[in-house]
Short mmCIF file of C-alpha atoms and ligand atoms in Angstrom, two decimals:
data_model
loop_
_atom_site.label_atom_id
_atom_site.label_comp_id
_atom_site.label_asym_id
_atom_site.label_seq_id
_atom_site.Cartn_x
_atom_site.Cartn_y
_atom_site.Cartn_z
CA MET X 1 0.00 0.00 0.00
CA PHE X 2 2.78 2.38 1.00
CA GLU X 3 4.63 1.76 -2.26
CA VAL X 4 1.55 2.58 -4.36
CA ALA X 5 1.01 5.84 -2.51
CA GLN X 6 4.69 6.71 -2.61
CA ARG X 7 4.91 6.15 -6.37
CA LEU X 8 1.80 8.22 -7.13
CA LEU X 9 2.95 11.07 -4.95
CA ALA X 10 6.52 11.03 -6.27
CA GLU X 11 5.11 11.40 -9.78
CA ALA X 12 2.92 14.24 -8.61
CA GLY X 13 5.82 15.95 -6.82
CA GLN X 14 4.00 15.73 -3.46
CA PRO X 15 5.86 13.14 -1.31
CA GLU X 16 5.17 15.15 1.89
CA VAL X 17 1.56 13.95 1.86
CA LEU X 18 2.84 10.73 3.44
CA ARG X 19 4.66 12.40 6.33
CA PHE X 20 2.26 11.02 8.94
CA TRP X 21 2.06 7.54 7.40
CA PRO X 22 3.65 5.71 10.36
CA GLN X 23 0.99 7.20 12.67
CA LEU X 24 -2.00 6.19 10.52
CA SER X 25 -4.26 3.24 11.25
CA ASP X 26 -4.80 0.62 8.55
CA ALA X 27 -8.20 2.09 7.75
CA GLU X 28 -6.76 5.59 7.43
CA ARG X 29 -4.00 4.32 5.18
CA ARG X 30 -6.48 2.55 2.96
CA ALA X 31 -8.69 5.63 2.73
CA LEU X 32 -5.72 7.80 1.82
CA VAL X 33 -4.58 5.43 -0.92
CA VAL X 34 -8.11 5.23 -2.32
CA SER X 35 -8.31 9.03 -2.48
CA LEU X 36 -4.87 9.18 -4.13
CA GLU X 37 -5.80 6.58 -6.71
CA GLN X 38 -8.62 8.83 -7.86
CA GLN X 39 -6.05 11.41 -8.93
CA GLU X 40 -4.00 11.30 -12.11
CA PRO X 41 -0.42 12.07 -10.88
CA ALA X 42 0.46 14.27 -13.87
CA GLU X 43 -2.80 16.18 -13.49
CA LEU X 44 -2.22 16.55 -9.78
CA ARG X 45 1.25 17.95 -10.41
CA ALA X 46 -0.11 20.38 -13.01
CA HIS X 47 -2.91 21.40 -10.64
CA CYS X 48 -0.51 22.23 -7.78
CA GLU X 49 1.86 24.08 -10.08
CA ALA X 50 -0.97 26.08 -11.62
CA ALA X 51 -2.31 27.04 -8.20
CA VAL X 52 0.87 28.87 -7.25
CA ARG X 53 1.93 30.14 -10.66
CA PRO X 54 2.64 33.84 -10.25
CA ARG X 55 -0.13 36.06 -11.51
CA PRO X 56 0.02 39.77 -12.08
CA ALA X 57 -1.50 40.98 -8.82
CA GLY X 58 -4.13 43.68 -8.69
CA GLN X 59 -3.67 44.52 -12.33
CA ALA X 60 -6.55 45.81 -14.36
CA PRO X 61 -5.90 44.03 -17.64
CA LEU X 62 -9.11 44.63 -19.42
CA PRO X 63 -10.26 48.22 -19.71
CA GLY X 64 -9.24 48.78 -23.33
CA LEU X 65 -10.81 45.55 -24.43
CA MET X 66 -14.05 45.84 -22.47
CA GLU X 67 -17.13 46.89 -24.34
CA PRO X 68 -20.59 47.45 -22.90
CA LEU X 69 -23.41 45.12 -23.93
CA PRO X 70 -24.90 45.92 -27.32
CA GLU X 71 -28.42 47.27 -26.85
CA ASP X 72 -29.95 44.56 -29.00
CA VAL X 73 -28.96 41.69 -26.68
CA VAL X 74 -30.53 43.33 -23.65
CA GLY X 75 -34.15 43.20 -22.60
CA GLY X 76 -35.60 43.91 -19.21
CA VAL X 77 -38.58 44.52 -17.03
CA CYS X 78 -38.10 48.28 -16.90
CA ARG X 79 -37.38 48.84 -20.54
CA THR X 80 -40.24 46.81 -21.95
CA ASP X 81 -43.94 47.56 -22.38
CA ALA X 82 -46.50 45.57 -20.44
CA GLU X 83 -47.81 43.75 -23.49
CA THR X 84 -44.40 42.44 -24.54
CA LEU X 85 -43.70 41.34 -20.98
CA ARG X 86 -47.01 39.51 -20.98
CA ARG X 87 -46.13 37.84 -24.26
CA TRP X 88 -42.80 36.63 -22.88
CA ARG X 89 -44.47 35.39 -19.73
CA ASP X 90 -47.11 33.52 -21.74
CA ARG X 91 -44.42 31.93 -23.85
CA GLY X 92 -42.51 30.86 -20.73
CA PHE X 93 -45.63 29.33 -19.23
CA GLN X 94 -46.28 27.44 -22.47
CA GLU X 95 -42.79 25.98 -22.39
CA ILE X 96 -43.21 24.98 -18.75
CA ALA X 97 -46.61 23.43 -19.48
CA LYS X 98 -45.09 21.40 -22.31
CA GLY X 99 -42.48 20.04 -19.91
CA HIS X 100 -39.66 21.77 -21.81
CA VAL X 101 -38.22 23.53 -18.76
CA ALA X 102 -36.03 22.37 -15.86
CA VAL X 103 -34.46 24.25 -13.00
CA LEU X 104 -30.94 23.51 -11.89
CA LEU X 105 -29.66 24.54 -8.51
CA LEU X 106 -25.98 25.08 -7.80
CA ALA X 107 -25.67 23.91 -4.21
CA GLY X 108 -22.21 22.43 -3.97
CA GLY X 109 -20.53 25.39 -2.28
CA GLN X 110 -19.06 25.13 1.20
CA GLY X 111 -20.58 28.41 2.36
CA THR X 112 -17.46 29.22 4.35
CA ARG X 113 -18.45 32.84 4.89
CA LEU X 114 -21.84 31.95 6.36
CA ASP X 115 -19.99 29.51 8.58
CA VAL X 116 -22.65 26.96 9.45
CA PRO X 117 -21.95 23.22 9.54
CA TYR X 118 -24.71 22.32 7.08
CA PRO X 119 -25.61 23.26 3.49
CA LYS X 120 -26.75 26.83 2.92
CA GLY X 121 -30.06 25.68 1.47
CA MET X 122 -30.98 24.35 4.93
CA TYR X 123 -30.56 27.80 6.45
CA ASP X 124 -33.53 29.54 8.03
CA VAL X 125 -33.03 33.31 7.79
CA GLY X 126 -35.66 33.94 10.47
CA LEU X 127 -38.84 34.35 8.44
CA PRO X 128 -42.04 34.16 10.51
CA SER X 129 -42.79 30.82 8.80
CA GLY X 130 -39.35 29.45 9.71
CA LYS X 131 -38.94 28.22 6.13
CA THR X 132 -35.49 27.37 4.86
CA LEU X 133 -34.11 28.42 1.50
CA TYR X 134 -34.69 24.92 0.12
CA GLN X 135 -38.32 25.01 1.21
CA VAL X 136 -38.97 28.46 -0.27
CA GLN X 137 -37.46 27.28 -3.56
CA ALA X 138 -39.39 24.03 -3.60
CA GLU X 139 -42.65 25.89 -3.03
CA ARG X 140 -41.90 28.35 -5.83
CA ILE X 141 -41.42 25.40 -8.17
CA ARG X 142 -44.73 23.92 -7.09
CA LYS X 143 -46.48 27.24 -7.61
CA VAL X 144 -45.06 28.10 -11.02
CA LYS X 145 -45.85 24.61 -12.20
CA GLN X 146 -49.39 24.92 -10.89
CA LEU X 147 -49.81 28.28 -12.65
CA ALA X 148 -48.60 26.76 -15.92
CA GLU X 149 -50.99 23.83 -15.54
CA LYS X 150 -53.90 26.12 -14.76
CA ARG X 151 -53.24 28.35 -17.76
CA LEU X 152 -52.77 25.60 -20.25
CA GLY X 153 -54.70 22.68 -18.82
CA GLY X 154 -53.27 19.26 -18.02
CA LYS X 155 -50.40 18.18 -15.82
CA CYS X 156 -46.76 18.97 -16.44
CA THR X 157 -43.42 18.14 -14.90
CA LEU X 158 -40.82 20.68 -13.87
CA PRO X 159 -37.74 18.73 -12.81
CA TRP X 160 -35.37 20.17 -10.25
CA TYR X 161 -31.73 19.18 -10.70
CA ILE X 162 -29.58 19.89 -7.67
CA MET X 163 -25.81 19.92 -7.97
CA THR X 164 -24.26 19.09 -4.63
CA SER X 165 -20.74 18.25 -3.51
CA GLU X 166 -19.14 15.87 -1.05
CA PHE X 167 -20.05 18.43 1.64
CA THR X 168 -23.66 18.98 0.75
CA LEU X 169 -24.97 15.78 -0.86
CA GLU X 170 -25.75 13.65 2.20
CA PRO X 171 -27.27 16.37 4.38
CA THR X 172 -29.27 17.73 1.45
CA ARG X 173 -30.58 14.29 0.55
CA ASN X 174 -31.53 13.60 4.18
CA PHE X 175 -33.17 17.00 4.55
CA PHE X 176 -35.32 16.48 1.49
CA ALA X 177 -36.27 12.98 2.63
CA GLN X 178 -37.15 14.28 6.11
CA HIS X 179 -39.46 16.88 4.52
CA GLN X 180 -41.03 14.47 2.01
CA TYR X 181 -39.38 16.38 -0.80
CA PHE X 182 -41.55 19.36 0.12
CA SER X 183 -44.42 17.62 -1.66
CA LEU X 184 -42.64 17.54 -5.00
CA PRO X 185 -42.62 14.22 -6.84
CA GLN X 186 -39.40 12.59 -5.69
CA SER X 187 -38.67 11.46 -9.23
CA ASP X 188 -38.57 15.10 -10.31
CA VAL X 189 -35.80 15.97 -7.85
CA VAL X 190 -32.45 14.79 -9.21
CA MET X 191 -29.36 15.25 -7.08
CA PHE X 192 -25.88 14.81 -8.43
CA GLU X 193 -22.40 15.57 -7.22
CA GLN X 194 -19.61 17.77 -8.53
CA ARG X 195 -15.97 16.79 -8.36
CA MET X 196 -13.44 17.87 -5.77
CA LEU X 197 -9.92 19.24 -6.17
CA PRO X 198 -7.10 19.26 -3.62
CA ALA X 199 -6.44 22.54 -1.82
CA VAL X 200 -2.87 23.78 -2.17
CA GLY X 201 -0.74 25.86 0.21
CA PHE X 202 1.05 28.99 -0.98
CA ASP X 203 4.20 26.84 -1.21
CA GLY X 204 2.56 24.62 -3.84
CA LYS X 205 2.18 21.70 -1.43
CA ILE X 206 -1.08 19.83 -0.92
CA ILE X 207 -2.74 20.73 2.37
CA LEU X 208 -3.60 17.92 4.78
CA GLU X 209 -6.76 18.48 6.80
CA GLY X 210 -6.04 15.34 8.82
CA LYS X 211 -2.92 13.26 9.16
CA GLY X 212 -4.20 10.95 6.47
CA ARG X 213 -6.65 13.23 4.71
CA ILE X 214 -6.06 15.65 1.88
CA ALA X 215 -8.03 18.91 2.10
CA MET X 216 -10.37 18.80 -0.86
CA ALA X 217 -12.68 21.50 -2.16
CA PRO X 218 -15.44 21.42 -4.75
CA ASP X 219 -14.23 22.52 -8.18
CA GLY X 220 -16.35 25.68 -8.30
CA ASN X 221 -19.86 26.18 -9.65
CA GLY X 222 -18.40 25.78 -13.14
CA GLY X 223 -17.76 22.20 -12.04
CA LEU X 224 -21.36 21.88 -13.22
CA TYR X 225 -20.33 20.98 -16.74
CA ARG X 226 -18.16 18.02 -15.78
CA ALA X 227 -20.76 16.87 -13.30
CA LEU X 228 -23.43 16.98 -16.03
CA THR X 229 -21.29 14.52 -17.96
CA ASP X 230 -20.35 12.38 -14.94
CA TYR X 231 -24.01 11.83 -14.04
CA LYS X 232 -25.44 11.79 -17.60
CA ILE X 233 -27.77 14.60 -16.65
CA LEU X 234 -28.24 15.90 -20.19
CA LYS X 235 -29.38 12.46 -21.25
CA ASP X 236 -31.87 12.49 -18.41
CA MET X 237 -33.10 15.89 -19.62
CA ASP X 238 -33.44 14.57 -23.16
CA GLN X 239 -35.46 11.62 -21.93
CA ARG X 240 -37.82 13.94 -20.09
CA GLY X 241 -38.15 16.25 -23.10
CA VAL X 242 -36.43 19.17 -21.37
CA ARG X 243 -35.09 21.82 -23.76
CA PHE X 244 -34.43 24.84 -21.56
CA VAL X 245 -32.70 25.06 -18.20
CA HIS X 246 -32.81 27.80 -15.59
CA VAL X 247 -29.62 27.64 -13.50
CA TYR X 248 -29.36 29.56 -10.23
CA CYS X 249 -27.51 29.80 -6.92
CA VAL X 250 -28.83 28.46 -3.65
CA ASP X 251 -28.31 31.64 -1.67
CA ASN X 252 -30.58 34.15 -3.41
CA ILE X 253 -33.73 34.28 -1.31
CA LEU X 254 -35.64 36.15 -4.03
CA VAL X 255 -34.83 33.78 -6.89
CA LYS X 256 -37.71 33.21 -9.30
CA MET X 257 -37.53 29.57 -10.13
CA ALA X 258 -38.13 28.88 -13.84
CA ASP X 259 -39.15 32.52 -14.24
CA PRO X 260 -41.59 32.32 -17.17
CA THR X 261 -40.84 35.89 -18.34
CA PHE X 262 -37.10 35.28 -18.48
CA ILE X 263 -37.59 31.92 -20.17
CA GLY X 264 -40.06 33.36 -22.68
CA PHE X 265 -37.71 36.25 -23.43
CA CYS X 266 -34.77 33.92 -24.10
CA VAL X 267 -36.82 31.41 -26.10
CA GLU X 268 -38.43 34.07 -28.24
CA ARG X 269 -34.99 35.45 -29.08
CA ASP X 270 -33.76 31.97 -29.87
CA ALA X 271 -30.95 32.51 -27.35
CA ASP X 272 -28.76 29.53 -26.49
CA CYS X 273 -27.50 31.20 -23.33
CA GLY X 274 -28.86 34.04 -21.25
CA ALA X 275 -28.08 35.92 -18.05
CA LYS X 276 -30.26 37.87 -15.69
CA VAL X 277 -28.62 41.01 -14.41
CA VAL X 278 -29.38 43.89 -12.05
CA GLY X 279 -28.09 47.44 -12.21
CA LYS X 280 -25.16 47.98 -9.86
CA ALA X 281 -26.05 49.50 -6.50
CA TYR X 282 -23.03 51.82 -6.72
CA PRO X 283 -20.08 51.99 -9.12
CA THR X 284 -17.62 50.09 -6.93
CA GLU X 285 -20.04 47.40 -5.84
CA PRO X 286 -18.01 44.17 -5.87
CA VAL X 287 -20.14 42.21 -8.32
CA GLY X 288 -19.11 40.75 -11.64
CA VAL X 289 -20.32 42.69 -14.65
CA VAL X 290 -21.65 41.08 -17.84
CA CYS X 291 -20.01 42.73 -20.84
CA ARG X 292 -18.03 41.95 -23.96
CA VAL X 293 -14.29 41.51 -24.00
CA ASN X 294 -12.60 41.21 -27.36
CA GLY X 295 -15.97 40.53 -28.92
CA THR X 296 -17.07 37.69 -26.63
CA TYR X 297 -19.47 37.78 -23.70
CA GLN X 298 -17.96 37.50 -20.27
CA VAL X 299 -18.41 38.30 -16.63
CA VAL X 300 -15.62 40.59 -15.57
CA GLU X 301 -14.89 40.72 -11.87
CA TYR X 302 -14.75 44.06 -10.15
CA SER X 303 -11.11 43.44 -9.19
CA GLU X 304 -10.12 43.09 -12.86
CA VAL X 305 -11.23 46.56 -13.80
CA SER X 306 -9.66 49.96 -13.26
CA GLN X 307 -11.40 52.60 -11.15
CA GLU X 308 -11.83 54.75 -14.24
CA THR X 309 -13.66 51.98 -16.10
CA VAL X 310 -15.82 51.19 -13.09
CA GLU X 311 -16.90 54.84 -12.89
CA ARG X 312 -17.45 55.36 -16.63
CA ARG X 313 -20.88 56.71 -17.53
CA ASN X 314 -22.94 57.06 -20.70
CA ALA X 315 -24.44 60.30 -21.98
CA ASP X 316 -27.62 59.53 -19.98
CA SER X 317 -25.36 59.31 -16.87
CA GLN X 318 -25.98 55.59 -16.43
CA LEU X 319 -22.93 53.49 -15.60
CA THR X 320 -21.45 52.08 -18.80
CA PHE X 321 -20.71 48.74 -17.14
CA ASN X 322 -23.84 48.35 -15.10
CA ALA X 323 -25.02 44.79 -15.77
CA GLY X 324 -24.39 43.09 -12.40
CA ASN X 325 -24.33 39.31 -12.66
CA ILE X 326 -26.74 37.59 -10.24
CA CYS X 327 -26.02 34.00 -11.21
CA ASN X 328 -29.36 33.35 -12.86
CA HIS X 329 -28.78 31.76 -16.21
CA PHE X 330 -30.73 30.34 -19.09
CA PHE X 331 -29.24 27.55 -21.21
CA THR X 332 -30.67 25.43 -23.94
CA VAL X 333 -29.92 21.75 -23.50
CA GLU X 334 -28.26 21.86 -26.92
CA PHE X 335 -25.90 24.56 -25.70
CA LEU X 336 -25.07 22.56 -22.58
CA LYS X 337 -24.27 19.62 -24.82
CA SER X 338 -21.85 21.70 -26.86
CA VAL X 339 -20.18 22.86 -23.64
CA THR X 340 -19.82 19.40 -22.12
CA GLU X 341 -18.72 17.79 -25.36
CA GLU X 342 -16.39 20.45 -26.66
CA TYR X 343 -15.68 23.53 -24.59
CA GLU X 344 -15.42 22.39 -20.95
CA PRO X 345 -11.66 21.74 -21.03
CA LYS X 346 -11.15 25.32 -22.19
CA LEU X 347 -12.73 26.78 -19.06
CA LYS X 348 -10.32 28.80 -16.99
CA LEU X 349 -9.42 27.73 -13.45
CA HIS X 350 -9.72 30.68 -11.11
CA VAL X 351 -7.61 30.95 -8.01
CA ALA X 352 -9.32 31.67 -4.70
CA ARG X 353 -7.26 32.37 -1.58
CA LYS X 354 -9.15 30.78 1.31
CA LYS X 355 -8.89 29.82 4.97
CA ILE X 356 -8.32 26.09 4.86
CA PRO X 357 -8.16 24.08 8.12
CA TYR X 358 -4.99 21.96 8.23
CA VAL X 359 -2.75 19.82 10.42
CA ASP X 360 0.55 21.41 11.33
CA GLU X 361 3.92 19.64 11.41
CA GLU X 362 3.15 18.24 14.88
CA GLY X 363 -0.15 16.88 13.63
CA ASN X 364 -2.35 19.44 15.46
CA TYR X 365 -5.55 20.54 13.77
CA VAL X 366 -5.51 24.30 13.05
CA LYS X 367 -8.32 26.59 11.91
CA PRO X 368 -6.50 29.52 10.33
CA GLU X 369 -7.55 33.11 10.93
CA LYS X 370 -6.50 34.29 7.50
CA PRO X 371 -6.18 32.70 4.07
CA ASN X 372 -3.47 30.06 4.04
CA GLY X 373 -4.07 28.29 0.78
CA ILE X 374 -5.58 28.14 -2.64
CA LYS X 375 -8.67 26.52 -4.02
CA MET X 376 -9.04 26.30 -7.76
CA GLU X 377 -12.50 26.87 -9.15
CA LYS X 378 -14.29 27.01 -12.46
CA PHE X 379 -17.13 29.48 -12.82
CA VAL X 380 -20.53 28.66 -14.26
CA PHE X 381 -20.65 31.87 -16.29
CA ASP X 382 -17.37 31.26 -18.07
CA VAL X 383 -19.30 29.50 -20.83
CA PHE X 384 -20.89 32.75 -22.04
CA GLN X 385 -17.97 33.12 -24.44
CA PHE X 386 -19.16 30.03 -26.34
CA SER X 387 -22.68 31.29 -26.90
CA LYS X 388 -23.78 31.81 -30.49
CA ASN X 389 -26.77 33.91 -29.50
CA PHE X 390 -26.47 35.49 -26.09
CA ALA X 391 -29.25 37.38 -24.33
CA VAL X 392 -29.29 39.53 -21.22
CA PHE X 393 -32.36 40.23 -19.13
CA GLU X 394 -32.31 43.10 -16.69
CA VAL X 395 -34.50 42.84 -13.61
CA LEU X 396 -35.08 44.86 -10.47
CA ARG X 397 -32.79 44.06 -7.60
CA GLU X 398 -35.48 44.53 -4.96
CA ASP X 399 -37.61 41.92 -6.71
CA GLU X 400 -35.01 39.35 -7.60
CA PHE X 401 -31.72 39.53 -5.80
CA SER X 402 -30.72 39.28 -2.18
CA PRO X 403 -27.97 36.73 -1.61
CA LEU X 404 -27.08 35.13 1.69
CA LYS X 405 -23.31 35.10 1.85
CA ASN X 406 -22.09 36.25 5.26
CA ALA X 407 -22.71 35.45 8.90
CA GLU X 408 -24.78 37.97 10.86
CA SER X 409 -21.78 38.65 13.07
CA THR X 410 -19.96 40.34 10.19
CA GLY X 411 -22.49 43.16 10.46
CA GLY X 412 -22.03 43.88 6.77
CA LYS X 413 -24.15 43.03 3.77
CA ASP X 414 -25.71 39.88 2.32
CA MET X 415 -26.48 38.40 5.74
CA PRO X 416 -29.49 36.51 7.15
CA SER X 417 -31.12 39.78 8.25
CA THR X 418 -30.70 41.45 4.86
CA ALA X 419 -32.15 38.42 3.07
CA ARG X 420 -35.10 38.24 5.47
CA ARG X 421 -35.73 41.97 5.12
CA ALA X 422 -35.59 41.82 1.31
CA LEU X 423 -38.26 39.13 1.25
CA LEU X 424 -40.48 40.83 3.82
CA TRP X 425 -40.29 44.15 1.97
CA GLN X 426 -41.25 42.40 -1.24
CA HIS X 427 -44.26 40.73 0.35
CA TYR X 428 -45.28 43.99 1.99
CA ARG X 429 -45.17 45.69 -1.44
CA TRP X 430 -47.26 42.91 -2.94
CA ALA X 431 -49.84 43.20 -0.17
CA VAL X 432 -50.10 46.98 -0.52
CA GLN X 433 -50.36 46.67 -4.29
CA ALA X 434 -53.16 44.18 -3.83
CA GLY X 435 -55.04 46.74 -1.75
CA ALA X 436 -54.32 45.45 1.78
CA HIS X 437 -54.25 47.74 4.82
CA PHE X 438 -52.30 47.06 7.98
CA LEU X 439 -53.30 48.02 11.49
CA ASP X 440 -51.10 48.83 14.44
CA ASP X 441 -51.81 47.54 17.95
CA LYS X 442 -54.27 50.41 18.51
CA ASN X 443 -56.12 49.43 15.34
CA ASN X 444 -54.96 52.49 13.44
CA ARG X 445 -53.92 52.06 9.85
CA VAL X 446 -50.16 52.00 9.39
CA PRO X 447 -49.07 54.50 6.74
CA VAL X 448 -47.61 52.96 3.59
CA LEU X 449 -43.84 53.31 3.33
CA SER X 450 -41.17 52.63 0.73
CA GLN X 451 -37.80 51.23 1.59
CA LEU X 452 -35.19 53.94 1.65
CA GLN X 453 -32.31 52.14 3.28
CA GLU X 454 -31.10 48.57 3.24
CA THR X 455 -30.99 48.46 7.01
CA GLU X 456 -34.60 49.56 7.41
CA ASP X 457 -37.33 47.04 8.27
CA PRO X 458 -40.74 47.25 6.59
CA PRO X 459 -43.35 49.03 8.72
CA VAL X 460 -45.22 45.75 9.25
CA VAL X 461 -44.33 42.09 9.00
CA CYS X 462 -46.06 40.30 6.13
CA GLU X 463 -44.98 36.96 4.73
CA ILE X 464 -46.86 35.33 1.88
CA SER X 465 -46.38 31.66 1.13
CA PRO X 466 -44.97 30.96 -2.35
CA LEU X 467 -47.83 28.47 -2.62
CA ILE X 468 -50.19 31.45 -2.62
CA SER X 469 -48.32 33.80 -4.91
CA TYR X 470 -45.31 33.35 -7.15
CA GLU X 471 -44.68 36.97 -8.08
CA GLY X 472 -47.41 38.97 -6.39
CA GLU X 473 -50.27 37.68 -8.55
CA GLY X 474 -53.62 36.53 -7.26
CA LEU X 475 -53.55 38.43 -3.97
CA GLU X 476 -56.40 40.83 -4.57
CA GLU X 477 -59.10 38.28 -3.89
CA ARG X 478 -57.59 37.66 -0.48
CA MET X 479 -56.36 41.13 0.43
CA LYS X 480 -58.13 43.93 -1.42
CA ASP X 481 -59.68 46.47 0.97
CA ARG X 482 -59.10 44.16 3.88
CA GLU X 483 -57.37 45.07 7.11
CA PHE X 484 -54.66 42.93 8.68
CA GLN X 485 -52.72 42.94 11.90
CA SER X 486 -48.98 42.57 11.78
CA PRO X 487 -47.35 40.08 11.83
CA LEU X 488 -49.30 38.55 8.97
CA LEU X 489 -48.41 35.11 7.75
CA LEU X 490 -50.45 34.28 4.69
CA MET X 491 -50.32 30.54 4.22
CA ASP X 492 -52.36 28.37 1.92
P1 UTP J 1 -20.22 31.22 -3.68
O1 UTP J 1 -19.18 31.65 -4.63
O2 UTP J 1 -20.95 32.28 -2.96
O3 UTP J 1 -19.58 30.18 -2.69
O4 UTP J 1 -21.23 30.29 -4.46
P2 UTP J 1 -20.16 29.48 -1.40
O5 UTP J 1 -19.48 28.17 -1.32
O6 UTP J 1 -21.66 29.41 -1.39
O7 UTP J 1 -19.72 30.40 -0.23
P3 UTP J 1 -18.26 30.79 0.33
O8 UTP J 1 -17.58 31.55 -0.79
O9 UTP J 1 -17.54 29.53 0.70
O10 UTP J 1 -18.58 31.63 1.50
C1 UTP J 1 -22.21 30.77 -5.33
C2 UTP J 1 -23.10 29.59 -5.68
O11 UTP J 1 -22.35 28.59 -6.33
C3 UTP J 1 -22.49 27.36 -5.65
C4 UTP J 1 -22.86 27.72 -4.23
O12 UTP J 1 -23.50 26.64 -3.59
C5 UTP J 1 -23.75 28.91 -4.47
O13 UTP J 1 -25.05 28.50 -4.87
N1 UTP J 1 -21.21 26.62 -5.71
C6 UTP J 1 -20.07 27.22 -5.34
C7 UTP J 1 -21.24 25.32 -6.13
O14 UTP J 1 -22.30 24.76 -6.46
N2 UTP J 1 -20.06 24.65 -6.18
C8 UTP J 1 -18.88 25.22 -5.83
O15 UTP J 1 -17.84 24.54 -5.91
C9 UTP J 1 -18.88 26.53 -5.40
#
């Protein structure tokens, strides 16, 4: 056993991985050898070398090559008349009703910033209902499916593919089983697992998280494309008749699953690949921007752009590079096939400096305070460059984007409280729009307010189950001219 491991690691240039070998039990030795045998030594060597290859730090390489999105690829809720929006929505519903649509959740991340020992989708941000992100998403799928069925008659399926990783698969599977798949048909929930890559120290050496265990990390949300191949997911989609896929991230509490308007917009334009975007909150907001670089579509990270480019404005004073990526993508199954069959190996590996728990030379387990190593990741949006007909759909941030990234203790942005607030404001707006009135504890009507600051709570607490309303529709019959006490929890 030792010889096998030694040979593999010598070829990979990583003999130090065996430094605790004499202290390992037989079982630990076997597990280590099994994990090593899954790695191709030459690939492992290349991976570790690539991780520490010097990169021009803090440079802004792109400004001259960056071009804003051409007007004709962009559509959006604010720049489109009501009739066209309705047409797109109808088209999206038709595609859902025909069973042509699937949703695909990227849920393989470790959620290190949120810092909870379970998958982010299981997080409860403190809504009055106590619903987790997974539950909210499951209910939105049920509702949009029901709306499609009602409009077009007959039953349809709307499969939910969930990409997990070694960290999230088991707990996610158990959680869904415990909750009876949130009343979705179990056969329509398909979980699969992305691959893992070893984490590498700044010295180019593989990090051990235990004396006999290599620290592994999922290969980024762009690991999706290899995982689609590994688990024959596109074949499964073909068998179900799926033609269009809505891909999204687990942490956006406002995500509109299988959004019919977005789907209809992309399908009508015959797009093979599409991205939802929101206007940037402020010029230096650290979000990736969808734009063109050297003629191809890309997401350019804030850190790759000079201050001058970030601040650039058009004649109408709008930011020139304003299309903030919110990880909400449309793909045709045909496009995904071309990516998995042809383009995947061309995807760039991005370097992320992270805090990676490790064992020190004495074998003590250490949780570092600052980044001590590198994880290599592929990004889901890096396939935009291969699109033959790209489309961008601009939506309103307050309606569609509030990600849960950080622990509450950071006191910053994108935390449980900001996600909860974003959802409660949205439901308050829906209720007011539907003609509801809210009463305070003295039975006086509470004046209607708009949100002025991110940190501000809505004047009343109102949560509406996704099973009642998907995007604010259908509330008048329950709420118009009626008075409600806060907190209001409108459940079906
Ligand atoms: P983030 O980049 O925010 O990463 O993922 P994260 O793992 O959730 O959080 P941190 O950075 O460790 O704090 C954006 C989306 O991509 C998914 C995440 O689950 C989330 O939905 N993702 C990320 C994957 O599916 N796989 C990965 O390897 C990384």
